[in-house]
Amino acid sequence: MTVAINTREFDLLRDFIARETGISLATDKVYLVETRLREIMRSEGIEDFSALHEVLLAGRSASLKAKVLDAMTTNETLWFRDSLPFDVFRDILLPAYAAEIQQGKRKKIRIWSAACSTGQEPYSLVMTFLEAARTNPTLEPGQLDILATDYSDKALAQAKAGKYGSMAMSRGLPEGYRGKYFSPAGNDFEVNREIRDPVVFRKFNLQDSFVMMGNFDIILTRYVLIYFSDDFKREVLRKAHGALEKGGVLFVGSSESLPEGSTGFSLIRSGRATYYQKVEGAVGSAVPGPVKTAREPEKILAPARSVASSDQHSKAGLEKATEDLAEIVKRLQDMNARYSRKTDH
């Protein structure tokens, strides 16, 4: 099939993809849409992009919709990508969590990998935790819970299987980790049970409410916000703020920053690494914070806000609370969708 997509067809499909996933395609992504969807159209016997849009809009084929949206998600990843977030986790966050465990202030460390792709990010977090536990007897495997979500069925299938070919294994995995944390599985390598056990995988659309996800100490939205409009980025960050525990940490990609107008986070610098910490009390702007280490106080002061700003936030918060309440009611019959190792392992 060599049919090309015209401007009108591209706009229609771009709008459909944005409504369903939040992904914002720039006008220079025409070739990307063409190349990723042509094979699907050929296999489904769809002659042109207008016909594809009509079928998608009519909602007659859930499987076609899933294929199209899956094809438009990007699943580029590797082990210990960028390394710095994992250094922060090992050197700053885990010692603080271990101290709280020792003091009886916490029992678990809960992490959400919110765009886990084929699984390398959450599995890398587990390996980082296990390496740290070798020198910190307070840390035990049962203390770590990781929820890993993605929109792509194809990526999640590989992540759940935990099997990787030689090419994937060569990308970012430290020397010695293959023999320590993986077992041969035919021509592939499979993550060992100790790496798999702390992780639960779920399909999740970041457009949905986060209310039923629970609360987390760390949320990672690395290399997913770049595909969204600024308005949707702010919406995701607002929901992530609500899902973080007091003092919780947010990681975005090394090339990413919070969009203008984002609120509720303070930027933390530690050497070459940067990350964001939830601001308590009044909702404040994302502003540069002091260099912090695990030994420094956890208190972060929220920037002041005007009365008018406070009223606007209160009104918006009330409207959103109403939306979230409706979402809770809608999902009460689907409580078992919350992650449970019993169903996944």
Short mmCIF file of C-alpha atoms in Angstrom, two decimals:
data_model
loop_
_atom_site.label_atom_id
_atom_site.label_comp_id
_atom_site.label_asym_id
_atom_site.label_seq_id
_atom_site.Cartn_x
_atom_site.Cartn_y
_atom_site.Cartn_z
CA MET A 1 0.00 0.00 0.00
CA THR A 2 1.53 3.30 -1.11
CA VAL A 3 -1.42 5.58 -0.40
CA ALA A 4 -0.32 8.86 1.18
CA ILE A 5 -2.05 10.73 3.94
CA ASN A 6 -3.35 14.21 3.13
CA THR A 7 -3.50 17.18 5.48
CA ARG A 8 -7.16 16.71 6.38
CA GLU A 9 -6.67 13.00 7.14
CA PHE A 10 -3.62 13.73 9.25
CA ASP A 11 -5.51 16.35 11.26
CA LEU A 12 -8.42 13.97 11.86
CA LEU A 13 -6.19 11.12 12.99
CA ARG A 14 -4.02 13.45 15.08
CA ASP A 15 -7.12 14.73 16.89
CA PHE A 16 -8.37 11.18 17.47
CA ILE A 17 -5.01 10.07 18.93
CA ALA A 18 -4.85 13.14 21.18
CA ARG A 19 -8.36 12.52 22.53
CA GLU A 20 -7.65 8.88 23.28
CA THR A 21 -4.10 9.07 24.66
CA GLY A 22 -3.14 12.69 25.25
CA ILE A 23 -0.31 12.32 22.71
CA SER A 24 0.16 15.59 20.82
CA LEU A 25 1.58 15.05 17.32
CA ALA A 26 3.33 18.00 15.70
CA THR A 27 2.57 18.85 12.08
CA ASP A 28 5.93 17.43 11.02
CA LYS A 29 4.90 13.92 12.13
CA VAL A 30 2.99 13.13 8.92
CA TYR A 31 5.57 10.56 7.84
CA LEU A 32 5.47 8.92 11.27
CA VAL A 33 1.70 8.44 11.07
CA GLU A 34 1.92 7.11 7.52
CA THR A 35 4.64 4.57 8.19
CA ARG A 36 3.23 3.29 11.48
CA LEU A 37 -0.35 2.87 10.30
CA ARG A 38 0.05 1.59 6.73
CA GLU A 39 0.80 -1.99 7.76
CA ILE A 40 -2.22 -2.03 10.06
CA MET A 41 -4.43 -0.71 7.26
CA ARG A 42 -3.09 -3.36 4.89
CA SER A 43 -3.79 -6.19 7.34
CA GLU A 44 -7.29 -4.86 8.04
CA GLY A 45 -8.14 -4.29 4.35
CA ILE A 46 -8.62 -0.54 4.82
CA GLU A 47 -7.92 1.37 1.62
CA ASP A 48 -7.10 4.89 2.80
CA PHE A 49 -6.63 7.02 5.89
CA SER A 50 -10.09 8.58 5.64
CA ALA A 51 -11.63 5.13 5.85
CA LEU A 52 -9.37 4.29 8.79
CA HIS A 53 -10.56 7.37 10.65
CA GLU A 54 -14.22 6.54 9.94
CA VAL A 55 -13.82 3.03 11.36
CA LEU A 56 -12.01 4.34 14.43
CA LEU A 57 -14.58 7.05 15.01
CA ALA A 58 -17.47 4.61 14.69
CA GLY A 59 -15.93 2.41 17.39
CA ARG A 60 -16.78 -0.80 15.56
CA SER A 61 -13.44 -2.48 16.19
CA ALA A 62 -11.81 -2.33 19.61
CA SER A 63 -8.90 -4.42 18.33
CA LEU A 64 -8.21 -1.99 15.48
CA LYS A 65 -8.31 0.95 17.86
CA ALA A 66 -5.87 -0.81 20.18
CA LYS A 67 -3.49 -1.56 17.29
CA VAL A 68 -3.54 2.02 16.03
CA LEU A 69 -2.99 3.63 19.41
CA ASP A 70 -0.33 1.07 20.31
CA ALA A 71 1.47 1.84 17.06
CA MET A 72 1.50 5.55 17.89
CA THR A 73 3.13 5.13 21.29
CA THR A 74 6.91 5.25 21.52
CA ASN A 75 8.56 2.48 23.53
CA GLU A 76 12.21 3.48 23.41
CA THR A 77 13.97 2.49 26.63
CA LEU A 78 17.05 0.82 28.07
CA TRP A 79 18.43 -0.38 31.39
CA PHE A 80 19.32 2.34 33.92
CA ARG A 81 18.49 5.03 31.37
CA ASP A 82 20.39 8.26 32.17
CA SER A 83 21.71 6.61 35.37
CA LEU A 84 21.32 9.76 37.54
CA PRO A 85 17.78 9.00 38.82
CA PHE A 86 19.00 5.58 39.90
CA ASP A 87 21.98 7.19 41.65
CA VAL A 88 19.59 9.50 43.53
CA PHE A 89 17.42 6.52 44.45
CA ARG A 90 20.43 4.57 45.75
CA ASP A 91 22.45 7.33 47.42
CA ILE A 92 19.82 9.78 48.72
CA LEU A 93 16.34 8.30 48.87
CA LEU A 94 17.02 4.73 49.98
CA PRO A 95 19.17 5.73 52.98
CA ALA A 96 16.38 8.08 54.10
CA TYR A 97 13.74 5.38 53.65
CA ALA A 98 15.92 2.85 55.48
CA ALA A 99 16.24 5.24 58.43
CA GLU A 100 12.45 5.62 58.55
CA ILE A 101 12.02 1.84 58.42
CA GLN A 102 14.47 1.44 61.27
CA GLN A 103 12.60 4.08 63.29
CA GLY A 104 9.27 2.36 62.64
CA LYS A 105 7.95 5.28 60.58
CA ARG A 106 7.37 3.21 57.44
CA LYS A 107 7.08 -0.39 56.31
CA LYS A 108 7.04 -0.07 52.53
CA ILE A 109 8.60 1.92 49.72
CA ARG A 110 6.00 2.43 46.99
CA ILE A 111 7.05 3.51 43.49
CA TRP A 112 5.06 4.13 40.32
CA SER A 113 6.82 3.79 36.98
CA ALA A 114 4.13 5.60 34.99
CA ALA A 115 5.48 4.93 31.50
CA CYS A 116 7.31 1.66 31.98
CA SER A 117 7.45 0.61 28.30
CA THR A 118 9.00 -2.88 28.06
CA GLY A 119 9.96 -2.98 31.73
CA GLN A 120 13.57 -1.91 31.92
CA GLU A 121 12.86 1.05 34.22
CA PRO A 122 11.02 -0.80 37.02
CA TYR A 123 13.35 -3.79 36.83
CA SER A 124 16.35 -1.42 37.01
CA LEU A 125 14.84 0.08 40.17
CA VAL A 126 14.58 -3.36 41.73
CA MET A 127 18.20 -4.15 40.88
CA THR A 128 19.26 -0.82 42.39
CA PHE A 129 17.33 -1.64 45.56
CA LEU A 130 18.85 -5.12 45.84
CA GLU A 131 22.36 -3.78 45.35
CA ALA A 132 21.77 -1.22 48.10
CA ALA A 133 20.33 -3.90 50.38
CA ARG A 134 23.62 -5.79 50.20
CA THR A 135 25.28 -3.04 52.26
CA ASN A 136 22.26 -1.86 54.26
CA PRO A 137 20.76 -4.69 56.35
CA THR A 138 17.67 -2.58 57.12
CA LEU A 139 16.51 -2.94 53.52
CA GLU A 140 14.69 -6.17 52.65
CA PRO A 141 13.10 -7.22 49.31
CA GLY A 142 9.59 -7.36 50.77
CA GLN A 143 9.72 -3.64 51.55
CA LEU A 144 9.66 -2.61 47.89
CA ASP A 145 6.44 -2.34 45.86
CA ILE A 146 6.53 -1.06 42.29
CA LEU A 147 3.51 -0.39 40.11
CA ALA A 148 4.53 -0.22 36.45
CA THR A 149 2.02 1.05 33.91
CA ASP A 150 1.93 1.80 30.22
CA TYR A 151 -0.68 2.33 27.52
CA SER A 152 0.90 -0.08 25.04
CA ASP A 153 -0.37 -3.67 25.18
CA LYS A 154 2.64 -4.85 23.17
CA ALA A 155 5.16 -3.21 25.49
CA LEU A 156 3.39 -4.50 28.60
CA ALA A 157 3.32 -8.05 27.25
CA GLN A 158 7.11 -8.06 26.98
CA ALA A 159 7.50 -6.35 30.34
CA LYS A 160 5.35 -8.97 32.07
CA ALA A 161 7.21 -11.78 30.30
CA GLY A 162 10.50 -10.31 31.48
CA LYS A 163 12.39 -11.77 28.53
CA TYR A 164 14.92 -9.79 26.51
CA GLY A 165 17.07 -10.50 23.48
CA SER A 166 20.79 -9.89 23.19
CA MET A 167 20.29 -6.42 21.70
CA ALA A 168 18.13 -5.23 24.61
CA MET A 169 20.50 -6.84 27.10
CA SER A 170 23.43 -4.88 25.68
CA ARG A 171 21.79 -1.51 26.23
CA GLY A 172 22.74 -0.03 29.60
CA LEU A 173 22.97 -3.18 31.72
CA PRO A 174 26.01 -2.98 34.05
CA GLU A 175 28.69 -5.61 33.74
CA GLY A 176 27.95 -8.65 35.86
CA TYR A 177 24.23 -7.99 36.19
CA ARG A 178 23.30 -10.44 33.44
CA GLY A 179 24.71 -13.38 35.37
CA LYS A 180 23.44 -12.08 38.70
CA TYR A 181 19.85 -11.14 37.87
CA PHE A 182 18.96 -13.02 34.66
CA SER A 183 18.69 -16.62 33.50
CA PRO A 184 19.03 -17.96 29.94
CA ALA A 185 15.67 -18.62 28.23
CA GLY A 186 16.37 -20.06 24.80
CA ASN A 187 17.94 -17.26 22.78
CA ASP A 188 16.77 -14.68 25.32
CA PHE A 189 17.43 -13.82 28.94
CA GLU A 190 14.70 -13.77 31.59
CA VAL A 191 14.68 -11.68 34.75
CA ASN A 192 14.98 -13.77 37.89
CA ARG A 193 12.10 -14.11 40.33
CA GLU A 194 13.68 -11.74 42.88
CA ILE A 195 13.58 -8.98 40.24
CA ARG A 196 10.08 -9.80 39.04
CA ASP A 197 8.36 -10.20 42.42
CA PRO A 198 8.28 -6.54 43.57
CA VAL A 199 6.78 -5.34 40.26
CA VAL A 200 3.14 -5.40 39.18
CA PHE A 201 2.28 -4.34 35.63
CA ARG A 202 -0.98 -2.69 34.59
CA LYS A 203 -2.32 -1.00 31.48
CA PHE A 204 -3.15 2.59 32.30
CA ASN A 205 -4.05 5.74 30.39
CA LEU A 206 -2.65 8.88 32.00
CA GLN A 207 -5.83 10.68 30.97
CA ASP A 208 -7.70 8.64 33.59
CA SER A 209 -8.08 9.61 37.25
CA PHE A 210 -5.19 8.68 39.55
CA VAL A 211 -7.51 8.36 42.56
CA MET A 212 -7.63 4.57 42.52
CA MET A 213 -3.87 4.17 42.10
CA GLY A 214 -3.05 4.78 45.76
CA ASN A 215 -0.19 6.89 47.13
CA PHE A 216 3.47 6.65 46.27
CA ASP A 217 6.84 7.74 47.61
CA ILE A 218 8.26 8.09 44.10
CA ILE A 219 6.59 8.61 40.72
CA LEU A 220 8.53 8.45 37.47
CA THR A 221 7.04 10.03 34.34
CA ARG A 222 10.29 9.98 32.41
CA TYR A 223 10.13 10.59 28.64
CA VAL A 224 6.36 10.52 28.41
CA LEU A 225 5.44 14.16 29.10
CA ILE A 226 7.35 15.24 25.99
CA TYR A 227 4.58 13.72 23.86
CA PHE A 228 1.83 15.77 25.52
CA SER A 229 0.57 19.33 25.16
CA ASP A 230 1.52 21.73 27.95
CA ASP A 231 -2.06 21.73 29.23
CA PHE A 232 -2.12 17.95 29.49
CA LYS A 233 1.35 17.92 31.05
CA ARG A 234 0.07 20.20 33.78
CA GLU A 235 -2.96 17.96 34.28
CA VAL A 236 -0.78 14.85 34.65
CA LEU A 237 1.50 16.67 37.09
CA ARG A 238 -1.45 17.90 39.13
CA LYS A 239 -2.72 14.33 39.47
CA ALA A 240 0.78 13.04 40.22
CA HIS A 241 1.08 15.62 43.00
CA GLY A 242 -2.10 14.26 44.54
CA ALA A 243 -0.82 10.67 44.30
CA LEU A 244 2.48 11.40 46.05
CA GLU A 245 2.97 10.94 49.76
CA LYS A 246 4.16 13.85 51.89
CA GLY A 247 7.66 14.73 50.68
CA GLY A 248 7.23 12.39 47.70
CA VAL A 249 9.59 12.61 44.73
CA LEU A 250 8.88 13.02 41.02
CA PHE A 251 11.39 12.13 38.31
CA VAL A 252 11.06 13.39 34.75
CA GLY A 253 13.46 12.80 31.87
CA SER A 254 16.89 14.42 31.88
CA SER A 255 15.91 16.59 28.91
CA GLU A 256 12.52 17.48 30.41
CA SER A 257 11.34 20.18 32.77
CA LEU A 258 7.97 21.06 34.23
CA PRO A 259 5.95 23.36 31.95
CA GLU A 260 5.29 26.96 32.92
CA GLY A 261 2.37 27.15 35.31
CA SER A 262 3.01 23.78 36.94
CA THR A 263 2.44 23.91 40.67
CA GLY A 264 3.14 21.97 43.82
CA PHE A 265 6.75 20.89 43.27
CA SER A 266 10.15 22.17 44.31
CA LEU A 267 13.15 21.49 42.12
CA ILE A 268 15.95 19.65 43.94
CA ARG A 269 19.55 19.61 42.71
CA SER A 270 22.04 16.99 43.81
CA GLY A 271 25.29 17.14 41.88
CA ARG A 272 24.39 16.69 38.22
CA ALA A 273 21.01 15.15 39.09
CA THR A 274 17.74 17.06 39.36
CA TYR A 275 14.37 15.90 40.53
CA TYR A 276 11.20 17.34 42.06
CA GLN A 277 9.77 17.06 45.55
CA LYS A 278 6.15 17.55 46.51
CA VAL A 279 5.58 20.87 48.24
CA GLU A 280 3.41 20.66 51.34
CA GLY A 281 0.86 23.18 52.52
CA ALA A 282 -0.08 25.87 50.03
CA VAL A 283 0.26 24.92 46.40
CA GLY A 284 3.31 26.69 45.06
CA SER A 285 5.15 27.12 41.80
CA ALA A 286 7.84 24.76 40.64
CA VAL A 287 10.83 26.75 41.81
CA PRO A 288 14.52 25.94 42.22
CA GLY A 289 15.24 24.32 45.55
CA PRO A 290 18.40 23.96 47.58
CA VAL A 291 20.89 21.20 47.05
CA LYS A 292 19.74 18.43 49.38
CA THR A 293 21.22 15.20 50.63
CA ALA A 294 19.70 12.36 52.60
CA ARG A 295 21.03 13.90 55.85
CA GLU A 296 19.46 17.31 55.36
CA PRO A 297 16.00 18.27 56.71
CA GLU A 298 13.06 17.12 54.64
CA LYS A 299 11.03 20.32 55.14
CA ILE A 300 10.41 22.42 52.03
CA LEU A 301 8.64 25.78 52.28
CA ALA A 302 5.93 26.52 49.74
CA PRO A 303 6.12 29.86 47.94
CA ALA A 304 3.51 32.42 48.98
CA ARG A 305 0.41 32.93 46.85
CA SER A 306 -2.10 35.74 46.52
CA VAL A 307 -5.69 35.62 47.78
CA ALA A 308 -6.95 35.69 44.20
CA SER A 309 -4.68 32.82 43.29
CA SER A 310 -5.91 30.92 46.34
CA ASP A 311 -9.54 31.39 45.31
CA GLN A 312 -8.80 30.18 41.81
CA HIS A 313 -7.04 27.10 43.12
CA SER A 314 -9.89 26.43 45.57
CA LYS A 315 -12.50 26.62 42.81
CA ALA A 316 -10.44 24.42 40.49
CA GLY A 317 -9.77 21.99 43.34
CA LEU A 318 -13.50 21.73 44.13
CA GLU A 319 -14.36 21.07 40.49
CA LYS A 320 -11.65 18.43 40.23
CA ALA A 321 -12.73 16.81 43.51
CA THR A 322 -16.21 16.45 42.04
CA GLU A 323 -14.76 14.81 38.93
CA ASP A 324 -12.64 12.48 41.04
CA LEU A 325 -15.64 11.51 43.17
CA ALA A 326 -17.56 10.59 40.04
CA GLU A 327 -14.58 8.55 38.90
CA ILE A 328 -14.50 6.68 42.21
CA VAL A 329 -18.18 5.80 41.94
CA LYS A 330 -17.66 4.58 38.39
CA ARG A 331 -14.75 2.38 39.42
CA LEU A 332 -16.08 0.86 42.59
CA GLN A 333 -17.19 -2.22 40.66
CA ASP A 334 -13.69 -2.58 39.28
CA MET A 335 -11.71 -2.54 42.50
CA ASN A 336 -9.91 -5.70 41.52
CA ALA A 337 -8.18 -3.68 38.82
CA ARG A 338 -5.91 -2.33 41.49
CA TYR A 339 -2.67 -4.15 41.32
CA SER A 340 -2.55 -7.56 42.94
CA ARG A 341 0.31 -9.96 42.61
CA LYS A 342 -2.11 -12.83 42.88
CA THR A 343 -3.52 -12.06 39.45
CA ASP A 344 -0.24 -11.17 37.79
CA HIS A 345 2.22 -13.78 39.01
#
